[in-house]
């Protein structure tokens, strides 16, 4: 519970509701009557106006949102207003919306530079409410939180019964060689035990979303890999490192270890006698430096 919530309502030892009305919220209402606890200047309950503000933001009703913000600000409940608006950013607006910074700036102006209940403070309140109401509304974060919490209970109950859960987290058991195998690189204990070092990270763990790397970033990535004195990358690995993931299946890397796997895994799975493998390795080493020089020239222009 935030400080703002603490100030809204508490319960006494006898179970009765106690309220904390700030000095700015006292005085007379618009009708010349002494305001009751938690009453706005217009004669409304601030709890109702605050709820109205949130529903107006959620339903993108700009006029009602602007009025509710103005009513709270002019009535001495600016602390309640700004606490609520900042909550709406995370509860009711689409992730990534820059309105969060806009509201933060308006709050700073209204409460630190000017008086919240005065004209400039009220203008800031209206601006902030309008910005929130005009932003893309969604309950996605709240819905996700409720869903994941419910699934956590289902999983725990299923484990207690020794059964498979009817609903599971989107990652399942999150084990190596499963759908999310790419996360088990050298940054994890399991990945380190599997000797998944730089090669695995570059070709699996560092891949980016469906848009892929831009040309400059892809060029830098290829050059950095080509200049790596400790690891020789194949052309396929260079391509994989900068290949965008599949938007339909962003975790598909071509199998548990992609096309290759770690150096140790490739060595362990090789066939044929040692002399043939050594001969092949010698030939590869002989040509690697000239190939590297040629490859570098392709990406240095």
Coordinates of C-alpha atoms in Angstrom, one line a residue:
X1 CA 0.0 0.0 0.0
X2 CA 1.4 3.4 -1.0
X3 CA 1.6 6.5 1.2
X4 CA -1.4 7.8 -0.8
X5 CA -3.4 4.8 0.0
X6 CA -2.5 5.1 3.7
X7 CA -3.9 8.6 3.7
X8 CA -7.2 7.7 2.1
X9 CA -8.7 5.6 4.9
X10 CA -7.8 3.7 8.0
X11 CA -9.8 1.8 10.5
X12 CA -10.0 2.6 14.3
X13 CA -9.8 0.0 17.1
X14 CA -13.5 -0.3 17.1
X15 CA -13.7 -1.0 13.4
X16 CA -15.0 2.4 12.4
X17 CA -13.7 4.2 9.3
X18 CA -11.3 7.0 10.1
X19 CA -10.3 9.5 7.5
X20 CA -7.3 11.9 7.1
X21 CA -8.4 15.1 5.6
X22 CA -5.6 17.5 4.8
X23 CA -5.8 21.1 5.8
X24 CA -6.1 22.1 2.1
X25 CA -9.3 20.1 1.8
X26 CA -11.1 21.8 4.7
X27 CA -13.3 24.9 4.5
X28 CA -16.5 25.6 2.7
X29 CA -17.9 23.9 -0.4
X30 CA -19.4 25.7 -3.4
X31 CA -22.7 26.2 -1.4
X32 CA -21.1 28.0 1.5
X33 CA -21.4 24.9 3.7
X34 CA -18.6 23.5 5.9
X35 CA -17.1 20.6 4.0
X36 CA -17.4 17.2 5.6
X37 CA -14.5 14.8 5.7
X38 CA -13.4 13.7 2.2
X39 CA -15.9 16.0 0.6
X40 CA -14.9 18.0 -2.5
X41 CA -15.8 21.6 -3.2
X42 CA -18.6 20.5 -5.5
X43 CA -20.1 18.5 -2.7
X44 CA -19.0 15.1 -3.9
X45 CA -17.2 12.3 -2.1
X46 CA -13.5 12.3 -3.2
X47 CA -13.5 8.5 -3.3
X48 CA -16.3 8.6 -5.9
X49 CA -14.5 11.4 -7.9
X50 CA -11.3 9.4 -7.7
X51 CA -13.0 6.3 -9.0
X52 CA -14.7 8.3 -11.7
X53 CA -11.3 9.7 -12.8
X54 CA -9.9 6.2 -13.3
X55 CA -13.0 4.9 -15.1
X56 CA -12.9 7.9 -17.4
X57 CA -9.3 7.3 -18.2
X58 CA -9.9 3.7 -18.9
X59 CA -12.9 4.5 -21.2
X60 CA -11.0 7.4 -22.8
X61 CA -13.7 10.0 -21.8
X62 CA -11.5 13.1 -21.9
X63 CA -14.1 15.6 -20.6
X64 CA -15.1 13.6 -17.6
X65 CA -11.4 12.8 -16.8
X66 CA -10.5 16.5 -17.1
X67 CA -13.4 17.5 -14.7
X68 CA -12.6 14.8 -12.1
X69 CA -8.9 15.9 -12.0
X70 CA -9.9 19.6 -11.7
X71 CA -12.4 18.8 -8.9
X72 CA -9.8 16.9 -6.9
X73 CA -7.1 19.5 -7.4
X74 CA -9.2 22.5 -6.5
X75 CA -10.7 20.7 -3.5
X76 CA -7.3 20.2 -1.8
X77 CA -6.9 16.5 -2.8
X78 CA -4.0 17.0 -5.2
X79 CA -2.0 14.3 -3.3
X80 CA -4.9 11.9 -4.0
X81 CA -5.1 13.0 -7.7
X82 CA -1.4 12.5 -8.5
X83 CA -1.2 9.3 -6.6
X84 CA -4.1 7.9 -8.6
X85 CA -2.9 9.2 -12.0
X86 CA 0.5 7.5 -11.5
X87 CA -1.3 4.3 -10.6
X88 CA -3.4 4.5 -13.8
X89 CA -0.2 4.6 -15.9
X90 CA 0.7 1.1 -14.8
X91 CA -2.8 -0.3 -14.3
X92 CA -4.8 1.0 -17.2
X93 CA -2.5 2.2 -20.0
X94 CA -0.5 0.3 -22.6
X95 CA 3.0 -0.7 -21.8
X96 CA 5.6 1.6 -23.3
X97 CA 3.4 4.7 -23.3
X98 CA 5.4 7.8 -22.9
X99 CA 2.4 9.4 -21.0
X100 CA 4.1 8.2 -17.8
X101 CA 6.8 10.8 -18.2
X102 CA 4.3 13.4 -19.2
X103 CA 2.2 12.9 -16.1
X104 CA 5.4 12.9 -13.9
X105 CA 6.4 16.2 -15.4
X106 CA 3.0 17.8 -14.8
X107 CA 3.0 16.6 -11.3
X108 CA 6.4 18.1 -10.7
X109 CA 5.2 21.4 -12.0
X110 CA 2.0 21.4 -10.1
X111 CA 3.4 20.4 -6.7
X112 CA 7.0 21.7 -6.7
X113 CA 6.9 24.8 -8.8
X114 CA 3.3 25.9 -8.3
X115 CA 0.5 25.4 -5.8
X116 CA -1.6 22.3 -6.7
X117 CA -4.9 24.0 -6.0
X118 CA -4.2 27.2 -7.7
X119 CA -4.8 28.0 -11.4
X120 CA -1.4 26.7 -12.7
X121 CA -1.7 23.6 -10.6
X122 CA -5.2 22.9 -11.8
X123 CA -4.1 23.4 -15.4
X124 CA -1.4 20.7 -14.9
X125 CA -4.0 18.4 -13.4
X126 CA -6.2 18.8 -16.4
X127 CA -3.3 18.3 -18.8
X128 CA -2.3 15.1 -17.0
X129 CA -5.8 13.7 -17.0
X130 CA -6.3 14.4 -20.7
X131 CA -2.9 12.8 -21.5
X132 CA -3.9 9.7 -19.7
X133 CA -7.4 9.6 -21.3
X134 CA -5.9 10.0 -24.8
X135 CA -3.4 7.2 -24.3
X136 CA -4.1 3.7 -25.4
X137 CA -6.1 2.1 -22.7
X138 CA -5.6 -1.6 -21.7
X139 CA -5.8 -3.8 -18.7
X140 CA -3.1 -6.1 -20.1
X141 CA -0.7 -5.8 -17.1
X142 CA -3.4 -6.2 -14.5
X143 CA -4.9 -9.1 -16.5
X144 CA -1.5 -10.8 -16.8
X145 CA -0.9 -10.4 -13.1
X146 CA -4.2 -12.0 -12.2
X147 CA -3.8 -14.8 -14.7
X148 CA -0.2 -15.7 -13.7
X149 CA -1.2 -15.6 -10.0
X150 CA -4.1 -17.9 -10.7
X151 CA -1.9 -20.3 -12.6
X152 CA 0.7 -20.3 -9.7
X153 CA -2.1 -21.6 -7.4
X154 CA -3.2 -24.2 -10.0
X155 CA 0.4 -25.5 -10.4
X156 CA 1.0 -25.7 -6.6
X157 CA -2.3 -27.6 -6.1
X158 CA -1.5 -30.0 -8.9
X159 CA 2.0 -30.7 -7.5
X160 CA 0.5 -31.4 -4.1
X161 CA -1.8 -34.0 -5.7
X162 CA 1.0 -35.4 -7.8
X163 CA -0.7 -34.4 -11.1
X164 CA 0.1 -32.3 -14.1
X165 CA -1.5 -28.8 -13.8
X166 CA -4.5 -28.1 -16.0
X167 CA -2.9 -24.7 -16.7
X168 CA 0.8 -23.9 -16.7
X169 CA 3.1 -20.9 -17.1
X170 CA 4.0 -20.1 -20.7
X171 CA 7.5 -21.4 -20.2
X172 CA 6.5 -24.8 -18.8
X173 CA 9.3 -26.4 -16.7
X174 CA 12.0 -24.2 -18.4
X175 CA 14.6 -26.9 -18.9
X176 CA 17.6 -27.2 -21.2
X177 CA 17.0 -28.7 -24.6
X178 CA 13.4 -27.5 -24.3
X179 CA 11.6 -24.8 -26.3
X180 CA 13.7 -22.1 -24.4
X181 CA 17.0 -23.8 -24.7
X182 CA 18.7 -20.6 -25.9
X183 CA 18.5 -19.1 -22.4
X184 CA 20.9 -21.7 -21.1
X185 CA 24.1 -20.0 -22.2
X186 CA 27.2 -19.4 -20.2
X187 CA 25.4 -16.8 -18.1
X188 CA 23.6 -19.6 -16.4
X189 CA 25.0 -22.5 -14.3
X190 CA 23.5 -25.1 -16.6
X191 CA 24.9 -23.4 -19.6
X192 CA 28.3 -23.1 -18.1
X193 CA 28.2 -26.9 -17.3
X194 CA 27.4 -27.6 -20.9
X195 CA 30.4 -25.5 -22.0
X196 CA 28.1 -23.0 -23.9
X197 CA 30.5 -20.2 -24.2
X198 CA 30.9 -17.3 -26.6
X199 CA 30.0 -19.4 -29.7
X200 CA 26.6 -20.4 -28.3
X201 CA 25.9 -16.9 -27.0
X202 CA 26.7 -15.2 -30.3
X203 CA 24.7 -17.6 -32.4
X204 CA 21.7 -18.2 -30.0
X205 CA 21.6 -16.1 -26.8
X206 CA 22.3 -12.8 -28.5
X207 CA 19.8 -13.0 -31.3
X208 CA 17.2 -10.2 -31.5
X209 CA 13.5 -9.8 -32.4
X210 CA 11.7 -10.2 -35.7
X211 CA 12.9 -6.8 -37.0
X212 CA 16.5 -8.0 -36.8
X213 CA 19.6 -5.9 -36.5
X214 CA 20.0 -2.9 -38.7
X215 CA 22.7 -3.0 -41.4
X216 CA 25.3 -1.2 -39.2
X217 CA 24.7 -3.3 -36.2
X218 CA 24.8 -6.5 -38.3
X219 CA 28.1 -5.4 -39.8
X220 CA 29.6 -4.7 -36.4
X221 CA 28.5 -8.1 -35.2
X222 CA 30.0 -9.9 -38.1
X223 CA 33.3 -8.1 -37.9
X224 CA 33.6 -8.6 -34.1
X225 CA 33.1 -12.4 -34.7
X226 CA 35.5 -12.5 -37.6
X227 CA 38.2 -10.7 -35.5
X228 CA 37.7 -13.0 -32.5
X229 CA 41.1 -14.7 -32.1
X230 CA 39.7 -17.5 -29.9
X231 CA 36.7 -18.6 -31.9
X232 CA 36.5 -19.4 -35.6
X233 CA 32.9 -19.0 -36.9
X234 CA 31.5 -20.6 -40.0
X235 CA 29.6 -18.7 -42.6
X236 CA 26.4 -20.3 -41.3
X237 CA 27.1 -19.2 -37.7
X238 CA 27.8 -15.6 -38.9
X239 CA 24.5 -15.6 -40.7
X240 CA 22.6 -17.1 -37.7
X241 CA 24.1 -14.5 -35.3
X242 CA 22.3 -11.6 -37.2
X243 CA 19.3 -13.5 -38.5
X244 CA 16.1 -12.2 -37.0
X245 CA 14.0 -14.7 -35.0
X246 CA 10.8 -16.1 -36.5
X247 CA 7.9 -13.9 -35.3
X248 CA 5.7 -16.9 -35.2
X249 CA 8.2 -18.9 -33.1
X250 CA 10.8 -16.6 -31.6
X251 CA 12.5 -19.4 -29.7
X252 CA 13.0 -21.8 -32.6
X253 CA 16.8 -22.0 -33.1
X254 CA 16.8 -25.2 -35.2
X255 CA 16.9 -27.8 -32.5
X256 CA 18.1 -28.0 -28.9
X257 CA 21.6 -26.8 -29.8
X258 CA 20.8 -25.1 -33.1
X259 CA 22.8 -26.3 -36.1
X260 CA 26.0 -27.1 -34.2
X261 CA 26.1 -27.2 -30.4
X262 CA 29.2 -26.6 -28.3
X263 CA 32.7 -27.4 -29.4
X264 CA 32.8 -30.3 -27.0
X265 CA 29.5 -31.7 -28.2
X266 CA 30.6 -31.6 -31.8
X267 CA 33.9 -33.3 -31.0
X268 CA 32.1 -36.0 -29.1
X269 CA 29.7 -36.8 -31.9
X270 CA 32.3 -37.0 -34.7
X271 CA 32.8 -40.2 -36.7
X272 CA 35.8 -41.6 -38.5
X273 CA 39.3 -42.2 -37.3
X274 CA 41.5 -39.6 -35.6
X275 CA 43.9 -39.3 -38.4
X276 CA 41.2 -38.2 -40.8
X277 CA 39.8 -35.7 -38.4
X278 CA 43.3 -34.3 -37.7
X279 CA 44.0 -34.0 -41.4
X280 CA 40.7 -32.2 -41.9
X281 CA 41.5 -29.8 -39.0
X282 CA 45.0 -29.1 -40.4
X283 CA 43.5 -28.2 -43.8
X284 CA 40.9 -26.0 -42.1
X285 CA 43.5 -24.2 -40.1
X286 CA 45.7 -23.6 -43.2
X287 CA 42.8 -22.0 -45.0
X288 CA 41.3 -20.1 -42.1
X289 CA 43.6 -17.1 -42.1
X290 CA 43.1 -16.4 -45.8
X291 CA 39.4 -16.9 -45.5
X292 CA 39.3 -14.5 -42.6
X293 CA 41.1 -11.9 -44.5
X294 CA 38.7 -12.3 -47.4
X295 CA 35.7 -12.2 -45.1
X296 CA 36.9 -9.1 -43.4
X297 CA 37.2 -7.3 -46.7
X298 CA 33.6 -8.1 -47.5
X299 CA 32.3 -6.4 -44.4
X300 CA 34.8 -3.5 -44.0
X301 CA 33.6 -1.3 -46.8

